[in-house]
Amino acid sequence: MKKFLGYTGLVMLLVPVQTTLLPHVAIWDIKPDLGLVVAALVGVLAGELHGLIVGLAIGWILNLYSAGDLWLNLVTTGGAGLFAGLLARQVAEITPTILAVGLLFLSLAGGLVAVLNMKSATMADTWWMIQFVVVPQAFFDTAVGAGLLWFLEQRFAVPRFGMLDRYS
Amino acid sequence: MWMVNVRSPHGARRLALGMFALLLAALLLFPGQSQGLLDYLDGPVGQLVRLPLEAVSSLDQGISAMWQQYVSLQHVADENRRLKQEMDWLRGEINQLREAGSATQRLTSLLQFKEQALPAMVAAQVIGRDSSNRYRSVILNKGESDGIQKDMGVIIPAGVVGRVVKTTGATAVVLLLTDPNNAIAGLIQRTRDEGIVEGVPQGRAKLKYIPMLSALKEGDRVVTSGLVGGFPRGLAIGTITAIDREEGALFQTAELAPEVDLNRVEEVLVIQAPQSQSADQTARPDPGTKR
């Protein structure tokens, strides 16, 4: 119950942070996708099932405040939580660097799926979106995710996010 | 009976993968039904999320206002001078327009034209931007409960802002004019040629499908044609900055600089009339409705 309330609070807080506060820190109109970062972090720290469920909830609620398609948000954010959990099982220790690599891959994959799905875009528009939206956002997500993990390590005095810490 | 042990890593993995596969299948095979199912929940969840969203938004606006009023005053003197010049120029234009207006009035009564009624509008505040980087949209603090529906036009006095694409009970998402997924019927004010205004990913707009014989030129103003979409005729969209005439093409395309600075929109008006004007013509407007 405590975990459920925690996740609910987290998801609800994400909406104003993502839609109201993050546009202020946007660089060249690109802001990080905090929903994807949080879903991936939950997947890494609490397992793929939690990652998937929290990712789906984030994708659905953030979609209420986006002009995008619902299925795309569900698949990219839910998928990020799920695959982050699955990938985290393949490494012995989770460090900010490892998380950064994983997040870069997940953000690029999600962004490419979304951009290639845009119906009205020409080839030139698609290429422009990849160059100036998908790739910069992936690097932004990576930096924010690694920073958040580093902060969690410092704040909660968890020396290593090893297998036993995560799943015991 | 076989059951999944979610505590074991393998059980959780199987369950998660199964759920994801099921979700993908449902979304791809039954897109309408699965979307409809979630639409039922949108209303209550939207109301719930409205509280933190409005709290953070009002805090954000308070800080922005304080910054603009007390800290960011560097360019005020320059701006003041420029605005005074602009005001003098506009005064002259108003005088000319008054003359033109009275002539139009005389001709209108002479020809017995039907006067174009002003549409009903709801004022709303921008409380956020699109949650993703792939769309250019803003979030309004009013939604279905205030009479806002999908496809309604959104403007400010300077010109067109965009179109409502999504609503919850308490909020609405407006796809901006500069989004590539937006299309608004436009009209070149000088030549009276029609076209479709679409956004481009780089953040500007273009007017497509202009007849090849049109004598448009840079600096021409484009307004709404009022034929389709949620806008009445004559609202400013933008100014033509470049023209693309390809040899052998059937139409011309023109680049537009939007009339409204869409990055700085704070309050907007949502046009309710084009969808419900005839039905609600005699109805009393809401307290929040401007005319």
Short mmCIF file of C-alpha atoms in Angstrom, two decimals:
data_model
loop_
_atom_site.label_atom_id
_atom_site.label_comp_id
_atom_site.label_asym_id
_atom_site.label_seq_id
_atom_site.Cartn_x
_atom_site.Cartn_y
_atom_site.Cartn_z
CA MET A 1 0.00 0.00 0.00
CA LYS A 2 2.84 2.34 0.94
CA LYS A 3 4.57 1.58 -2.35
CA PHE A 4 1.34 2.14 -4.30
CA LEU A 5 0.82 5.55 -2.68
CA GLY A 6 4.43 6.44 -3.34
CA TYR A 7 4.13 5.57 -7.02
CA THR A 8 0.79 7.45 -7.28
CA GLY A 9 2.31 10.56 -5.74
CA LEU A 10 5.31 10.29 -8.02
CA VAL A 11 3.17 9.98 -11.16
CA MET A 12 0.94 12.92 -10.14
CA LEU A 13 3.92 15.11 -9.35
CA LEU A 14 5.50 14.31 -12.70
CA VAL A 15 2.73 16.07 -14.63
CA PRO A 16 3.33 19.63 -13.35
CA VAL A 17 7.10 19.15 -13.35
CA GLN A 18 7.14 17.92 -16.95
CA THR A 19 4.59 20.37 -18.38
CA THR A 20 5.14 23.52 -16.32
CA LEU A 21 8.64 23.56 -14.83
CA LEU A 22 10.81 21.68 -17.34
CA PRO A 23 10.04 24.06 -20.27
CA HIS A 24 12.07 26.65 -18.30
CA VAL A 25 15.18 24.49 -18.40
CA ALA A 26 14.71 23.51 -22.04
CA ILE A 27 17.81 23.95 -24.20
CA TRP A 28 17.00 24.86 -27.82
CA ASP A 29 13.39 23.98 -27.02
CA ILE A 30 14.34 20.46 -25.95
CA LYS A 31 13.46 19.30 -22.47
CA PRO A 32 14.20 15.90 -20.91
CA ASP A 33 11.47 13.27 -20.85
CA LEU A 34 11.26 12.84 -17.11
CA GLY A 35 8.50 10.22 -17.50
CA LEU A 36 10.83 7.93 -19.42
CA VAL A 37 13.70 8.53 -16.98
CA VAL A 38 11.53 7.78 -13.92
CA ALA A 39 10.01 4.67 -15.52
CA ALA A 40 13.50 3.39 -16.36
CA LEU A 41 14.77 4.14 -12.84
CA VAL A 42 11.82 2.29 -11.29
CA GLY A 43 12.49 -0.62 -13.66
CA VAL A 44 16.15 -0.72 -12.63
CA LEU A 45 15.61 -0.33 -8.91
CA ALA A 46 12.37 -2.25 -8.36
CA GLY A 47 12.27 -4.77 -11.21
CA GLU A 48 10.69 -5.00 -14.65
CA LEU A 49 7.12 -5.58 -13.43
CA HIS A 50 7.10 -2.39 -11.36
CA GLY A 51 8.88 -0.59 -14.19
CA LEU A 52 6.23 -1.67 -16.68
CA ILE A 53 3.26 -0.76 -14.48
CA VAL A 54 4.66 2.61 -13.39
CA GLY A 55 5.76 3.30 -16.99
CA LEU A 56 2.28 2.58 -18.31
CA ALA A 57 0.71 4.84 -15.67
CA ILE A 58 3.15 7.65 -16.48
CA GLY A 59 2.63 7.20 -20.22
CA TRP A 60 -1.14 7.33 -19.85
CA ILE A 61 -1.28 10.35 -17.55
CA LEU A 62 1.32 12.38 -19.44
CA ASN A 63 -0.59 11.60 -22.63
CA LEU A 64 -3.56 13.54 -21.24
CA TYR A 65 -1.30 16.61 -21.52
CA SER A 66 0.22 15.92 -24.91
CA ALA A 67 -1.05 16.08 -28.48
CA GLY A 68 0.50 12.66 -29.18
CA ASP A 69 -1.11 9.26 -29.61
CA LEU A 70 -1.95 7.31 -26.47
CA TRP A 71 -0.61 3.97 -27.71
CA LEU A 72 2.75 5.51 -28.52
CA ASN A 73 3.17 6.99 -25.06
CA LEU A 74 2.08 3.74 -23.42
CA VAL A 75 4.45 1.64 -25.51
CA THR A 76 7.49 3.93 -25.21
CA THR A 77 7.22 4.75 -21.49
CA GLY A 78 5.93 1.33 -20.40
CA GLY A 79 8.52 -0.32 -22.63
CA ALA A 80 11.27 1.83 -21.11
CA GLY A 81 10.32 0.62 -17.61
CA LEU A 82 10.14 -3.00 -18.72
CA PHE A 83 13.35 -3.08 -20.74
CA ALA A 84 15.28 -1.10 -18.13
CA GLY A 85 14.31 -3.80 -15.60
CA LEU A 86 15.28 -6.59 -17.97
CA LEU A 87 18.60 -4.97 -18.92
CA ALA A 88 19.42 -4.26 -15.26
CA ARG A 89 19.30 -8.01 -14.57
CA GLN A 90 22.18 -8.49 -16.98
CA VAL A 91 24.63 -6.35 -15.00
CA ALA A 92 26.03 -6.99 -11.55
CA GLU A 93 26.13 -3.38 -10.36
CA ILE A 94 24.10 -0.36 -11.44
CA THR A 95 26.28 2.72 -11.66
CA PRO A 96 25.34 6.10 -13.19
CA THR A 97 27.48 5.23 -16.24
CA ILE A 98 25.70 1.93 -16.85
CA LEU A 99 22.34 3.61 -16.39
CA ALA A 100 23.36 6.38 -18.77
CA VAL A 101 24.18 3.89 -21.53
CA GLY A 102 20.89 2.06 -21.02
CA LEU A 103 18.89 5.29 -20.95
CA LEU A 104 20.56 6.55 -24.12
CA PHE A 105 19.54 3.37 -25.89
CA LEU A 106 15.95 3.43 -24.54
CA SER A 107 15.40 7.12 -25.26
CA LEU A 108 16.78 6.81 -28.79
CA ALA A 109 14.60 3.75 -29.44
CA GLY A 110 11.45 5.45 -28.08
CA GLY A 111 12.15 8.67 -29.98
CA LEU A 112 12.78 6.85 -33.25
CA VAL A 113 9.56 4.85 -32.93
CA ALA A 114 7.63 8.07 -32.28
CA VAL A 115 9.20 10.06 -35.11
CA LEU A 116 8.92 7.27 -37.68
CA ASN A 117 5.25 6.97 -36.76
CA MET A 118 4.47 10.60 -37.69
CA LYS A 119 2.20 10.35 -40.69
CA SER A 120 2.40 13.85 -42.09
CA ALA A 121 6.19 14.14 -41.97
CA THR A 122 8.32 14.09 -45.12
CA MET A 123 11.71 12.37 -45.23
CA ALA A 124 13.45 15.70 -44.66
CA ASP A 125 11.19 16.48 -41.67
CA THR A 126 11.86 13.04 -40.18
CA TRP A 127 15.60 13.46 -40.55
CA TRP A 128 15.41 16.95 -39.01
CA MET A 129 13.41 15.59 -36.05
CA ILE A 130 15.95 12.82 -35.49
CA GLN A 131 18.88 15.25 -35.60
CA PHE A 132 17.41 18.08 -33.59
CA VAL A 133 14.85 16.44 -31.30
CA VAL A 134 15.44 12.71 -30.77
CA VAL A 135 19.23 12.70 -30.37
CA PRO A 136 19.53 15.82 -28.16
CA GLN A 137 16.65 14.59 -26.00
CA ALA A 138 18.32 11.19 -25.61
CA PHE A 139 21.49 12.88 -24.33
CA PHE A 140 19.42 15.13 -22.06
CA ASP A 141 17.53 12.09 -20.67
CA THR A 142 20.82 10.31 -20.13
CA ALA A 143 22.29 13.21 -18.17
CA VAL A 144 19.17 13.65 -16.04
CA GLY A 145 18.88 9.90 -15.35
CA ALA A 146 22.53 9.52 -14.39
CA GLY A 147 22.27 12.63 -12.23
CA LEU A 148 19.18 11.32 -10.47
CA LEU A 149 20.83 7.97 -9.76
CA TRP A 150 23.92 9.70 -8.45
CA PHE A 151 21.71 11.88 -6.23
CA LEU A 152 19.85 8.82 -4.91
CA GLU A 153 23.15 7.13 -4.11
CA GLN A 154 24.36 10.19 -2.21
CA ARG A 155 21.11 11.06 -0.48
CA PHE A 156 20.15 7.57 0.65
CA ALA A 157 23.68 6.39 1.34
CA VAL A 158 23.36 3.33 -0.89
CA PRO A 159 26.93 2.59 -1.89
CA ARG A 160 26.07 0.30 -4.79
CA PHE A 161 22.85 -0.65 -6.46
CA GLY A 162 23.82 -4.32 -6.63
CA MET A 163 21.56 -7.30 -7.30
CA LEU A 164 20.91 -7.96 -3.63
CA ASP A 165 19.99 -4.33 -2.92
CA ARG A 166 17.57 -4.31 -5.77
CA TYR A 167 15.70 -7.55 -5.45
CA SER A 168 16.05 -8.67 -1.83
CA MET B 1 -3.37 -24.48 -11.55
CA TRP B 2 -0.30 -22.64 -12.88
CA MET B 3 0.41 -19.34 -11.19
CA VAL B 4 3.12 -16.77 -11.56
CA ASN B 5 5.32 -16.15 -8.56
CA VAL B 6 5.99 -12.42 -8.91
CA ARG B 7 8.57 -12.55 -6.15
CA SER B 8 10.88 -14.74 -8.19
CA PRO B 9 12.82 -12.86 -10.89
CA HIS B 10 11.72 -15.31 -13.57
CA GLY B 11 8.04 -15.09 -12.61
CA ALA B 12 8.08 -11.29 -12.60
CA ARG B 13 9.88 -11.24 -15.94
CA ARG B 14 7.38 -13.62 -17.52
CA LEU B 15 4.43 -11.67 -16.13
CA ALA B 16 5.84 -8.32 -17.27
CA LEU B 17 6.62 -9.58 -20.76
CA GLY B 18 3.20 -11.22 -21.00
CA MET B 19 1.45 -8.02 -19.93
CA PHE B 20 3.44 -5.95 -22.41
CA ALA B 21 2.70 -8.36 -25.25
CA LEU B 22 -0.99 -8.37 -24.33
CA LEU B 23 -1.06 -4.57 -24.24
CA LEU B 24 0.66 -4.32 -27.62
CA ALA B 25 -1.79 -6.81 -29.11
CA ALA B 26 -4.78 -4.95 -27.64
CA LEU B 27 -3.53 -1.57 -28.88
CA LEU B 28 -2.77 -2.84 -32.37
CA LEU B 29 -5.80 -5.07 -32.85
CA PHE B 30 -8.46 -2.99 -31.08
CA PRO B 31 -7.17 0.60 -31.08
CA GLY B 32 -10.61 2.22 -30.77
CA GLN B 33 -11.87 -0.02 -27.97
CA SER B 34 -8.68 0.15 -25.88
CA GLN B 35 -8.57 3.94 -26.26
CA GLY B 36 -12.27 4.18 -25.35
CA LEU B 37 -11.71 2.15 -22.20
CA LEU B 38 -9.06 4.59 -20.98
CA ASP B 39 -11.17 7.60 -22.03
CA TYR B 40 -13.67 6.71 -19.28
CA LEU B 41 -10.94 7.20 -16.71
CA ASP B 42 -9.56 10.42 -18.22
CA GLY B 43 -12.19 12.65 -16.57
CA PRO B 44 -11.67 11.74 -12.88
CA VAL B 45 -7.91 11.38 -13.27
CA GLY B 46 -7.75 14.75 -15.05
CA GLN B 47 -9.61 16.40 -12.15
CA LEU B 48 -7.20 14.79 -9.67
CA VAL B 49 -4.07 15.85 -11.52
CA ARG B 50 -5.50 19.37 -11.99
CA LEU B 51 -4.77 20.22 -8.34
CA PRO B 52 -0.96 19.84 -8.37
CA LEU B 53 -0.83 21.14 -11.94
CA GLU B 54 -2.65 24.39 -11.10
CA ALA B 55 -0.72 24.80 -7.84
CA VAL B 56 2.65 24.52 -9.60
CA SER B 57 1.43 26.64 -12.50
CA SER B 58 0.28 29.51 -10.27
CA LEU B 59 3.57 29.37 -8.37
CA ASP B 60 5.44 29.43 -11.67
CA GLN B 61 3.40 32.39 -12.93
CA GLY B 62 3.94 34.25 -9.68
CA ILE B 63 7.70 33.84 -9.94
CA SER B 64 7.67 34.78 -13.64
CA ALA B 65 5.62 37.90 -12.92
CA MET B 66 7.98 38.92 -10.13
CA TRP B 67 10.97 38.36 -12.42
CA GLN B 68 9.47 40.42 -15.21
CA GLN B 69 8.32 43.25 -12.94
CA TYR B 70 11.40 43.71 -10.77
CA VAL B 71 14.43 41.93 -12.15
CA SER B 72 14.28 41.78 -15.92
CA LEU B 73 14.01 45.51 -16.62
CA GLN B 74 17.09 45.93 -18.80
CA HIS B 75 15.35 46.57 -22.09
CA VAL B 76 12.33 48.48 -20.80
CA ALA B 77 13.51 51.91 -21.98
CA ASP B 78 14.23 50.67 -25.51
CA GLU B 79 10.95 48.80 -25.61
CA ASN B 80 9.08 51.86 -24.37
CA ARG B 81 10.55 54.01 -27.14
CA ARG B 82 9.74 51.40 -29.76
CA LEU B 83 6.18 50.97 -28.48
CA LYS B 84 5.59 54.73 -28.55
CA GLN B 85 6.69 54.86 -32.19
CA GLU B 86 4.48 51.90 -32.97
CA MET B 87 1.55 53.59 -31.20
CA ASP B 88 1.92 56.75 -33.31
CA TRP B 89 2.00 54.64 -36.44
CA LEU B 90 -1.06 52.65 -35.31
CA ARG B 91 -2.98 55.87 -34.54
CA GLY B 92 -2.56 56.88 -38.17
CA GLU B 93 -3.71 53.47 -39.31
CA ILE B 94 -6.77 53.61 -37.02
CA ASN B 95 -7.83 56.90 -38.63
CA GLN B 96 -7.58 55.35 -42.08
CA LEU B 97 -9.45 52.25 -40.94
CA ARG B 98 -12.22 54.37 -39.40
CA GLU B 99 -12.75 55.98 -42.77
CA ALA B 100 -12.71 52.61 -44.51
CA GLY B 101 -15.05 51.21 -41.83
CA SER B 102 -17.67 53.91 -42.29
CA ALA B 103 -17.52 53.44 -46.06
CA THR B 104 -17.93 49.67 -45.60
CA GLN B 105 -20.91 50.26 -43.30
CA ARG B 106 -22.61 52.45 -45.88
CA LEU B 107 -21.99 49.91 -48.65
CA THR B 108 -23.10 47.01 -46.43
CA SER B 109 -26.43 48.66 -45.69
CA LEU B 110 -26.76 49.61 -49.34
CA LEU B 111 -26.21 46.03 -50.49
CA GLN B 112 -28.15 44.55 -47.52
CA PHE B 113 -25.35 42.17 -46.55
CA LYS B 114 -25.91 40.05 -43.44
CA GLU B 115 -23.60 41.17 -40.67
CA GLN B 116 -21.08 38.60 -39.49
CA ALA B 117 -21.87 37.81 -35.87
CA LEU B 118 -18.98 37.74 -33.38
CA PRO B 119 -18.48 34.20 -32.17
CA ALA B 120 -18.86 33.19 -28.50
CA MET B 121 -15.50 32.77 -26.79
CA VAL B 122 -14.17 31.41 -23.51
CA ALA B 123 -11.06 32.94 -21.96
CA ALA B 124 -8.47 30.48 -20.65
CA GLN B 125 -4.98 30.55 -19.22
CA VAL B 126 -1.96 28.59 -20.47
CA ILE B 127 -0.72 26.41 -17.61
CA GLY B 128 1.81 24.23 -19.37
CA ARG B 129 3.45 22.99 -22.54
CA ASP B 130 3.30 19.62 -24.27
CA SER B 131 4.77 16.87 -22.12
CA SER B 132 6.86 15.64 -25.06
CA ASN B 133 9.25 17.44 -27.42
CA ARG B 134 7.68 16.01 -30.56
CA TYR B 135 4.54 18.15 -30.57
CA ARG B 136 4.04 21.88 -30.25
CA SER B 137 1.08 22.30 -27.97
CA VAL B 138 0.00 24.18 -24.85
CA ILE B 139 -2.25 23.13 -21.97
CA LEU B 140 -5.20 25.32 -20.96
CA ASN B 141 -6.76 25.52 -17.51
CA LYS B 142 -10.27 24.99 -18.91
CA GLY B 143 -11.81 21.85 -20.36
CA GLU B 144 -15.03 20.04 -21.14
CA SER B 145 -16.76 21.35 -18.03
CA ASP B 146 -16.27 24.89 -19.38
CA GLY B 147 -17.73 24.01 -22.76
CA ILE B 148 -14.45 23.45 -24.59
CA GLN B 149 -14.50 20.68 -27.18
CA LYS B 150 -12.14 19.13 -29.69
CA ASP B 151 -11.49 21.08 -32.93
CA MET B 152 -12.42 24.48 -31.48
CA GLY B 153 -10.20 27.32 -32.65
CA VAL B 154 -7.94 29.17 -30.20
CA ILE B 155 -6.84 32.78 -30.71
CA ILE B 156 -5.47 35.87 -29.00
CA PRO B 157 -6.38 39.37 -30.22
CA ALA B 158 -3.22 39.43 -32.38
CA GLY B 159 -4.13 36.28 -34.30
CA VAL B 160 -4.52 32.53 -34.48
CA VAL B 161 -2.86 30.33 -31.85
CA GLY B 162 -4.04 26.82 -32.76
CA ARG B 163 -6.75 24.24 -32.40
CA VAL B 164 -8.02 22.13 -29.46
CA VAL B 165 -7.06 18.49 -30.00
CA LYS B 166 -7.68 16.90 -26.63
CA THR B 167 -9.80 17.68 -23.57
CA THR B 168 -10.31 16.39 -20.05
CA GLY B 169 -12.90 17.73 -17.63
CA ALA B 170 -10.55 20.44 -16.39
CA THR B 171 -7.94 20.99 -19.09
CA ALA B 172 -7.54 21.17 -22.85
CA VAL B 173 -4.55 20.59 -25.14
CA VAL B 174 -4.14 23.10 -27.99
CA LEU B 175 -2.05 22.05 -30.99
CA LEU B 176 -0.20 25.19 -32.06
CA LEU B 177 -0.26 26.66 -35.55
CA THR B 178 3.42 25.74 -36.00
CA ASP B 179 2.95 22.00 -35.39
CA PRO B 180 3.29 19.91 -38.57
CA ASN B 181 0.12 17.99 -37.63
CA ASN B 182 -2.01 21.13 -37.72
CA ALA B 183 -3.89 22.33 -40.81
CA ILE B 184 -5.95 25.53 -40.99
CA ALA B 185 -7.71 26.95 -44.04
CA GLY B 186 -5.99 30.24 -44.93
CA LEU B 187 -6.52 33.08 -47.36
CA ILE B 188 -4.02 35.60 -48.76
CA GLN B 189 -5.61 38.91 -47.81
CA ARG B 190 -4.47 40.86 -50.89
CA THR B 191 -4.97 38.32 -53.68
CA ARG B 192 -7.87 36.38 -52.06
CA ASP B 193 -6.22 33.06 -52.97
CA GLU B 194 -6.87 30.20 -50.61
CA GLY B 195 -4.55 27.53 -49.26
CA ILE B 196 -3.88 25.32 -46.27
CA VAL B 197 -1.63 26.55 -43.45
CA GLU B 198 0.51 23.82 -41.92
CA GLY B 199 3.29 23.92 -39.36
CA VAL B 200 6.85 22.80 -40.06
CA PRO B 201 9.14 21.02 -37.57
CA GLN B 202 11.49 24.02 -37.41
CA GLY B 203 8.78 26.05 -35.67
CA ARG B 204 7.33 28.16 -38.46
CA ALA B 205 4.40 27.59 -40.82
CA LYS B 206 3.77 27.28 -44.55
CA LEU B 207 0.83 27.98 -46.81
CA LYS B 208 0.34 25.09 -49.23
CA TYR B 209 -1.79 24.54 -52.33
CA ILE B 210 -1.72 28.15 -53.60
CA PRO B 211 -2.75 28.29 -57.29
CA MET B 212 0.18 28.73 -59.70
CA LEU B 213 -1.43 31.85 -61.19
CA SER B 214 -1.60 33.62 -57.84
CA ALA B 215 0.42 36.85 -57.79
CA LEU B 216 1.40 36.59 -54.13
CA LYS B 217 4.54 38.33 -52.90
CA GLU B 218 6.64 38.50 -49.76
CA GLY B 219 4.99 40.57 -47.05
CA ASP B 220 1.44 39.52 -47.97
CA ARG B 221 -0.68 38.79 -44.94
CA VAL B 222 -2.53 35.51 -44.54
CA VAL B 223 -5.81 35.30 -42.62
CA THR B 224 -8.28 32.50 -41.85
CA SER B 225 -10.65 31.77 -44.71
CA GLY B 226 -13.47 30.64 -42.43
CA LEU B 227 -14.38 27.78 -44.75
CA VAL B 228 -13.40 24.84 -42.54
CA GLY B 229 -12.16 24.39 -39.00
CA GLY B 230 -13.09 26.28 -35.89
CA PHE B 231 -12.24 29.81 -37.07
CA PRO B 232 -14.36 32.62 -38.51
CA ARG B 233 -13.06 34.49 -41.55
CA GLY B 234 -10.39 37.20 -41.26
CA LEU B 235 -8.28 36.26 -38.23
CA ALA B 236 -4.58 36.98 -38.73
CA ILE B 237 -2.37 33.91 -39.22
CA GLY B 238 0.95 35.28 -40.45
CA THR B 239 2.99 37.08 -43.08
CA ILE B 240 4.58 35.50 -46.15
CA THR B 241 8.38 35.53 -45.89
CA ALA B 242 9.39 33.31 -48.83
CA ILE B 243 7.73 31.78 -51.87
CA ASP B 244 8.54 28.39 -53.37
CA ARG B 245 7.57 28.06 -57.06
CA GLU B 246 8.80 24.75 -58.37
CA GLU B 247 8.85 24.20 -62.09
CA GLY B 248 6.23 21.68 -63.15
CA ALA B 249 4.44 21.77 -59.81
CA LEU B 250 0.68 22.22 -59.63
CA PHE B 251 0.74 24.62 -56.70
CA GLN B 252 2.95 27.19 -55.02
CA THR B 253 4.01 27.03 -51.38
CA ALA B 254 4.83 30.02 -49.19
CA GLU B 255 6.69 30.22 -45.89
CA LEU B 256 4.91 32.14 -43.14
CA ALA B 257 6.07 33.99 -40.06
CA PRO B 258 3.24 33.50 -37.54
CA GLU B 259 1.53 36.67 -36.35
CA VAL B 260 1.56 35.46 -32.74
CA ASP B 261 4.74 34.72 -30.77
CA LEU B 262 3.64 31.23 -29.77
CA ASN B 263 6.39 30.81 -27.18
CA ARG B 264 4.99 33.64 -25.09
CA VAL B 265 1.25 32.99 -25.13
CA GLU B 266 -0.22 33.24 -21.63
CA GLU B 267 -3.95 33.88 -22.04
CA VAL B 268 -6.09 32.77 -24.95
CA LEU B 269 -9.66 32.83 -26.21
CA VAL B 270 -11.32 29.59 -27.31
CA ILE B 271 -13.88 30.09 -30.07
CA GLN B 272 -16.97 28.10 -29.25
CA ALA B 273 -19.26 29.40 -31.95
CA PRO B 274 -18.44 27.62 -35.22
CA GLN B 275 -19.68 24.34 -33.80
CA SER B 276 -22.57 25.54 -31.69
CA GLN B 277 -23.36 29.03 -32.93
CA SER B 278 -26.63 28.23 -34.59
CA ALA B 279 -27.91 26.14 -31.68
CA ASP B 280 -26.74 28.49 -28.94
CA GLN B 281 -27.42 31.78 -30.65
CA THR B 282 -30.21 32.61 -28.24
CA ALA B 283 -28.71 30.93 -25.17
CA ARG B 284 -27.37 33.08 -22.38
CA PRO B 285 -23.55 33.06 -22.31
CA ASP B 286 -21.64 31.60 -19.36
CA PRO B 287 -20.24 34.01 -16.75
CA GLY B 288 -16.74 33.30 -18.09
CA THR B 289 -17.77 33.89 -21.68
CA LYS B 290 -16.58 37.02 -23.48
CA ARG B 291 -18.32 38.57 -26.46
#
